[in-house]
mmCIF file of C-alpha atoms in Angstrom:
data_model
loop_
_atom_site.group_PDB
_atom_site.id
_atom_site.type_symbol
_atom_site.label_atom_id
_atom_site.label_comp_id
_atom_site.label_asym_id
_atom_site.label_seq_id
_atom_site.Cartn_x
_atom_site.Cartn_y
_atom_site.Cartn_z
ATOM 1 C CA MET A 1 121.687 156.948 87.220
ATOM 2 C CA GLY A 2 121.592 153.112 86.426
ATOM 3 C CA ARG A 3 123.196 150.291 88.292
ATOM 4 C CA SER A 4 126.213 148.527 87.061
ATOM 5 C CA LEU A 5 126.332 145.132 85.650
ATOM 6 C CA GLU A 6 128.295 143.994 88.696
ATOM 7 C CA GLU A 7 125.787 145.516 91.229
ATOM 8 C CA ILE A 8 122.758 143.681 89.328
ATOM 9 C CA GLU A 9 124.826 140.258 89.271
ATOM 10 C CA LYS A 10 125.540 140.637 92.996
ATOM 11 C CA GLU A 11 121.733 141.361 93.786
ATOM 12 C CA ILE A 12 120.777 138.267 91.711
ATOM 13 C CA ALA A 13 123.355 136.105 93.574
ATOM 14 C CA GLU A 14 121.920 137.438 96.996
ATOM 15 C CA VAL A 15 118.369 136.388 96.085
ATOM 16 C CA GLN A 16 119.463 133.064 94.821
ATOM 17 C CA SER A 17 121.080 132.453 98.040
ATOM 18 C CA GLU A 18 118.003 133.482 99.953
ATOM 19 C CA LEU A 19 115.966 131.185 97.835
ATOM 20 C CA SER A 20 118.192 128.196 98.242
ATOM 21 C CA ASN A 21 117.766 128.511 102.076
ATOM 22 C CA VAL A 22 113.942 129.089 102.226
ATOM 23 C CA GLN A 23 112.419 127.727 105.385
ATOM 24 C CA GLY A 24 108.556 127.294 105.463
ATOM 25 C CA THR A 25 106.241 127.115 108.406
ATOM 26 C CA GLU A 26 104.079 124.198 109.259
ATOM 27 C CA THR A 27 100.759 123.852 107.364
ATOM 28 C CA GLU A 28 97.765 123.564 109.374
ATOM 29 C CA VAL A 29 95.233 121.073 108.300
ATOM 30 C CA TYR A 30 91.466 121.673 108.979
ATOM 31 C CA ALA A 31 88.668 119.202 108.442
ATOM 32 C CA ARG A 32 85.161 118.689 109.642
ATOM 33 C CA ILE A 33 84.585 117.100 112.910
ATOM 34 C CA VAL A 34 81.158 116.657 114.741
ATOM 35 C CA GLY A 35 79.674 119.605 112.683
ATOM 36 C CA TYR A 36 82.313 122.172 112.533
ATOM 37 C CA TYR A 37 85.967 122.519 111.034
ATOM 38 C CA ARG A 38 88.713 122.332 113.533
ATOM 39 C CA ALA A 39 92.577 121.972 113.278
ATOM 40 C CA VAL A 40 93.453 118.131 112.915
ATOM 41 C CA ARG A 41 96.551 118.570 115.187
ATOM 42 C CA ASN A 42 93.995 119.569 118.089
ATOM 43 C CA TRP A 43 91.756 116.331 117.734
ATOM 44 C CA ASN A 44 92.115 113.712 120.365
ATOM 45 C CA LYS A 45 93.922 110.473 119.054
ATOM 46 C CA GLY A 46 90.676 108.545 118.241
ATOM 47 C CA LYS A 47 89.668 111.022 115.876
ATOM 48 C CA ARG A 48 93.213 111.520 114.416
ATOM 49 C CA ASP A 49 93.216 107.908 113.857
ATOM 50 C CA GLU A 50 89.844 108.015 112.033
ATOM 51 C CA PHE A 51 91.107 111.038 109.920
ATOM 52 C CA ASN A 52 93.980 108.919 108.854
ATOM 53 C CA HIS A 53 91.694 106.061 107.663
ATOM 54 C CA ARG A 54 89.511 108.565 105.660
ATOM 55 C CA LYS A 55 89.997 108.102 101.822
ATOM 56 C CA LEU A 56 89.235 110.717 98.975
ATOM 57 C CA PHE A 57 87.162 109.337 96.327
ATOM 58 C CA ASP A 58 88.777 109.820 92.986
ATOM 59 C CA ILE A 59 86.607 108.602 90.090
ATOM 60 C CA GLU A 60 89.471 108.985 87.471
ATOM 61 C CA ASN A 61 91.714 106.593 89.034
ATOM 62 C CA THR A 62 89.234 103.730 89.962
ATOM 63 C CA LYS A 63 89.619 100.487 88.512
ATOM 64 C CA THR A 64 86.699 100.690 86.409
ATOM 65 C CA ASN A 65 84.114 103.491 85.807
ATOM 66 C CA SER A 66 81.787 101.898 83.488
ATOM 67 C CA TYR A 67 78.891 99.063 84.899
ATOM 68 C CA VAL A 68 76.491 96.962 83.126
ATOM 69 C CA LEU A 69 73.030 97.712 84.537
ATOM 70 C CA SER A 70 69.703 96.536 83.870
ATOM 71 C CA THR A 71 66.004 97.739 84.744
ATOM 72 C CA ALA A 72 62.942 95.893 85.454
ATOM 73 C CA ALA A 73 62.268 95.443 81.871
ATOM 74 C CA ASP A 74 65.612 93.484 81.515
ATOM 75 C CA GLN A 75 66.982 96.181 79.138
ATOM 76 C CA ALA A 76 70.842 96.361 79.424
ATOM 77 C CA TYR A 77 72.421 99.612 80.071
ATOM 78 C CA THR A 78 76.077 100.645 80.070
ATOM 79 C CA TYR A 79 76.691 103.468 82.695
ATOM 80 C CA ASP A 80 79.851 105.385 83.033
ATOM 81 C CA PHE A 81 80.011 107.192 86.345
ATOM 82 C CA SER A 82 83.042 109.136 85.368
ATOM 83 C CA THR A 83 81.170 111.155 82.614
ATOM 84 C CA GLN A 84 77.296 110.450 82.965
ATOM 85 C CA PRO A 85 74.861 111.775 85.638
ATOM 86 C CA LEU A 86 72.948 108.811 87.072
ATOM 87 C CA ASP A 87 69.763 109.416 85.223
ATOM 88 C CA SER A 88 71.369 109.449 81.652
ATOM 89 C CA ALA A 89 72.296 105.672 81.594
ATOM 90 C CA VAL A 90 71.489 104.669 77.818
ATOM 91 C CA PRO A 91 70.733 101.179 76.222
ATOM 92 C CA ASP A 92 73.764 99.344 75.042
ATOM 93 C CA GLU A 93 72.817 97.716 71.682
ATOM 94 C CA ASN A 94 76.035 95.541 72.093
ATOM 95 C CA GLN A 95 75.300 94.113 75.253
ATOM 96 C CA ASP A 96 72.909 91.070 75.749
ATOM 97 C CA SER A 97 70.093 91.686 78.124
ATOM 98 C CA VAL A 98 71.073 91.507 81.809
ATOM 99 C CA HIS A 99 68.920 90.112 84.453
ATOM 100 C CA ALA A 100 69.086 91.329 87.941
ATOM 101 C CA ASP A 101 71.100 88.748 90.040
ATOM 102 C CA THR A 102 68.397 87.538 92.295
ATOM 103 C CA ASN A 103 71.053 84.828 93.905
ATOM 104 C CA GLY A 104 72.928 87.696 95.505
ATOM 105 C CA HIS A 105 72.764 88.691 98.990
ATOM 106 C CA TYR A 106 73.431 91.640 101.372
ATOM 107 C CA GLU A 107 74.912 92.515 104.621
ATOM 108 C CA ILE A 108 73.723 95.568 106.972
ATOM 109 C CA PHE A 109 75.953 96.774 109.325
ATOM 110 C CA THR A 110 74.123 98.444 112.171
ATOM 111 C CA ARG A 111 74.303 99.863 115.959
ATOM 112 C CA LYS A 112 71.690 99.685 118.536
ATOM 113 C CA THR A 113 71.711 103.518 119.124
ATOM 114 C CA CYS A 114 71.969 104.409 115.282
ATOM 115 C CA PRO A 115 69.073 106.663 114.468
ATOM 116 C CA ASN A 116 69.352 105.989 110.741
ATOM 117 C CA CYS A 117 69.500 102.218 111.031
ATOM 118 C CA PRO A 118 65.703 101.450 111.272
ATOM 119 C CA PRO A 119 64.578 103.083 108.057
ATOM 120 C CA VAL A 120 67.341 101.453 106.297
ATOM 121 C CA LYS A 121 66.540 98.023 107.708
ATOM 122 C CA GLU A 122 62.839 98.564 106.631
ATOM 123 C CA PHE A 123 63.900 99.483 103.285
ATOM 124 C CA MET A 124 66.195 96.251 102.993
ATOM 125 C CA GLU A 125 63.310 93.923 104.225
ATOM 126 C CA GLY A 126 61.420 95.069 101.067
ATOM 127 C CA VAL A 127 64.172 93.885 98.767
ATOM 128 C CA GLU A 128 64.091 90.627 97.178
ATOM 129 C CA LEU A 129 67.517 89.537 98.439
ATOM 130 C CA SER A 130 68.583 87.278 101.268
ATOM 131 C CA GLY A 131 70.646 89.187 103.728
ATOM 132 C CA ARG A 132 72.015 89.238 107.283
ATOM 133 C CA SER A 133 72.250 91.937 109.856
ATOM 134 C CA ILE A 134 75.566 92.619 111.651
ATOM 135 C CA ASP A 135 75.661 94.413 114.949
ATOM 136 C CA VAL A 136 78.898 96.465 115.182
ATOM 137 C CA ASP A 137 78.521 96.972 118.960
ATOM 138 C CA THR A 138 79.605 93.361 119.255
ATOM 139 C CA GLU A 139 83.461 92.515 118.995
ATOM 140 C CA GLU A 140 82.741 90.130 116.298
ATOM 141 C CA GLY A 141 80.598 92.506 114.238
ATOM 142 C CA LEU A 142 83.174 95.277 114.742
ATOM 143 C CA ALA A 143 86.061 93.068 113.580
ATOM 144 C CA GLU A 144 83.926 91.894 110.427
ATOM 145 C CA ALA A 145 83.027 95.603 109.722
ATOM 146 C CA ALA A 146 86.740 96.820 110.041
ATOM 147 C CA GLY A 147 87.892 93.819 107.919
ATOM 148 C CA LYS A 148 85.346 95.236 105.136
ATOM 149 C CA GLY A 149 86.250 98.824 105.566
ATOM 150 C CA VAL A 150 82.952 99.786 107.144
ATOM 151 C CA PHE A 151 83.469 102.891 109.308
ATOM 152 C CA ALA A 152 79.882 104.080 109.512
ATOM 153 C CA SER A 153 76.444 102.560 110.534
ATOM 154 C CA PRO A 154 74.288 101.895 108.825
ATOM 155 C CA THR A 155 76.082 100.611 105.805
ATOM 156 C CA VAL A 156 74.752 97.878 103.407
ATOM 157 C CA ILE A 157 76.997 95.911 101.098
ATOM 158 C CA VAL A 158 75.336 94.050 98.314
ATOM 159 C CA TYR A 159 76.933 91.195 96.731
ATOM 160 C CA ASP A 160 76.318 89.289 93.646
ATOM 161 C CA SER A 161 75.908 85.269 93.476
ATOM 162 C CA GLU A 162 79.624 84.885 93.198
ATOM 163 C CA GLY A 163 80.170 86.965 96.338
ATOM 164 C CA ASN A 164 81.722 90.051 94.779
ATOM 165 C CA GLU A 165 80.600 93.308 96.121
ATOM 166 C CA THR A 166 78.449 95.016 93.598
ATOM 167 C CA ALA A 167 77.187 98.088 95.588
ATOM 168 C CA ARG A 168 77.601 99.945 99.055
ATOM 169 C CA ALA A 169 75.079 102.432 100.475
ATOM 170 C CA HIS A 170 74.574 104.218 103.966
ATOM 171 C CA ASN A 171 71.058 105.510 103.541
ATOM 172 C CA VAL A 172 67.627 104.962 102.115
ATOM 173 C CA GLU A 173 68.402 107.638 99.095
ATOM 174 C CA GLU A 174 71.369 105.605 97.960
ATOM 175 C CA LEU A 175 69.468 102.246 98.342
ATOM 176 C CA SER A 176 66.719 103.729 96.312
ATOM 177 C CA VAL A 177 69.182 104.524 93.614
ATOM 178 C CA ILE A 178 70.545 100.962 93.644
ATOM 179 C CA PHE A 179 67.321 98.920 93.861
ATOM 180 C CA ALA A 180 64.631 100.933 92.602
ATOM 181 C CA LYS A 181 65.918 102.956 89.637
ATOM 182 C CA ILE A 182 68.692 100.352 88.348
ATOM 183 C CA THR A 183 69.388 96.933 89.416
ATOM 184 C CA VAL A 184 73.016 95.919 89.552
ATOM 185 C CA GLY A 185 72.987 93.058 86.813
ATOM 186 C CA ALA A 186 75.019 89.635 87.013
#
């Protein structure tokens, strides 16, 4: 036999009461640390602070996704990072030719014990920009790195002639994309 309307309404009221009083459990967050994944709550204080400084890259919410770039032939390109792979930059007929900003400069943040710093330094020596090296093992260097949001070495920050940051890279591959394939224009 079937249930009565009163029994069904009573059962619905009980379920609604249970739903309004739901108690969840703590969520365990895992993240990569020193080559493997581990619960963040088990990390030491320094690593947890570093984790709290991490930022997720969200291309859709960046201020601008479109950049004007130029090649060695001074052909202007418009490149939209949100929709195009790097190799697909196309000429922009509406843009005047943009020359590489040779009046810019760079800063490279390094450490004495950094195994990736020497190849990056060597690459930057071949770039036709003035630059300076900042040792983050010193108090002054560490303070400057922290002020510019540098959390890894090596980090190269490229500036245009007006002192605006135009690019940031951490290895030779990223620098090759910035300086060999495409030069950030003025």
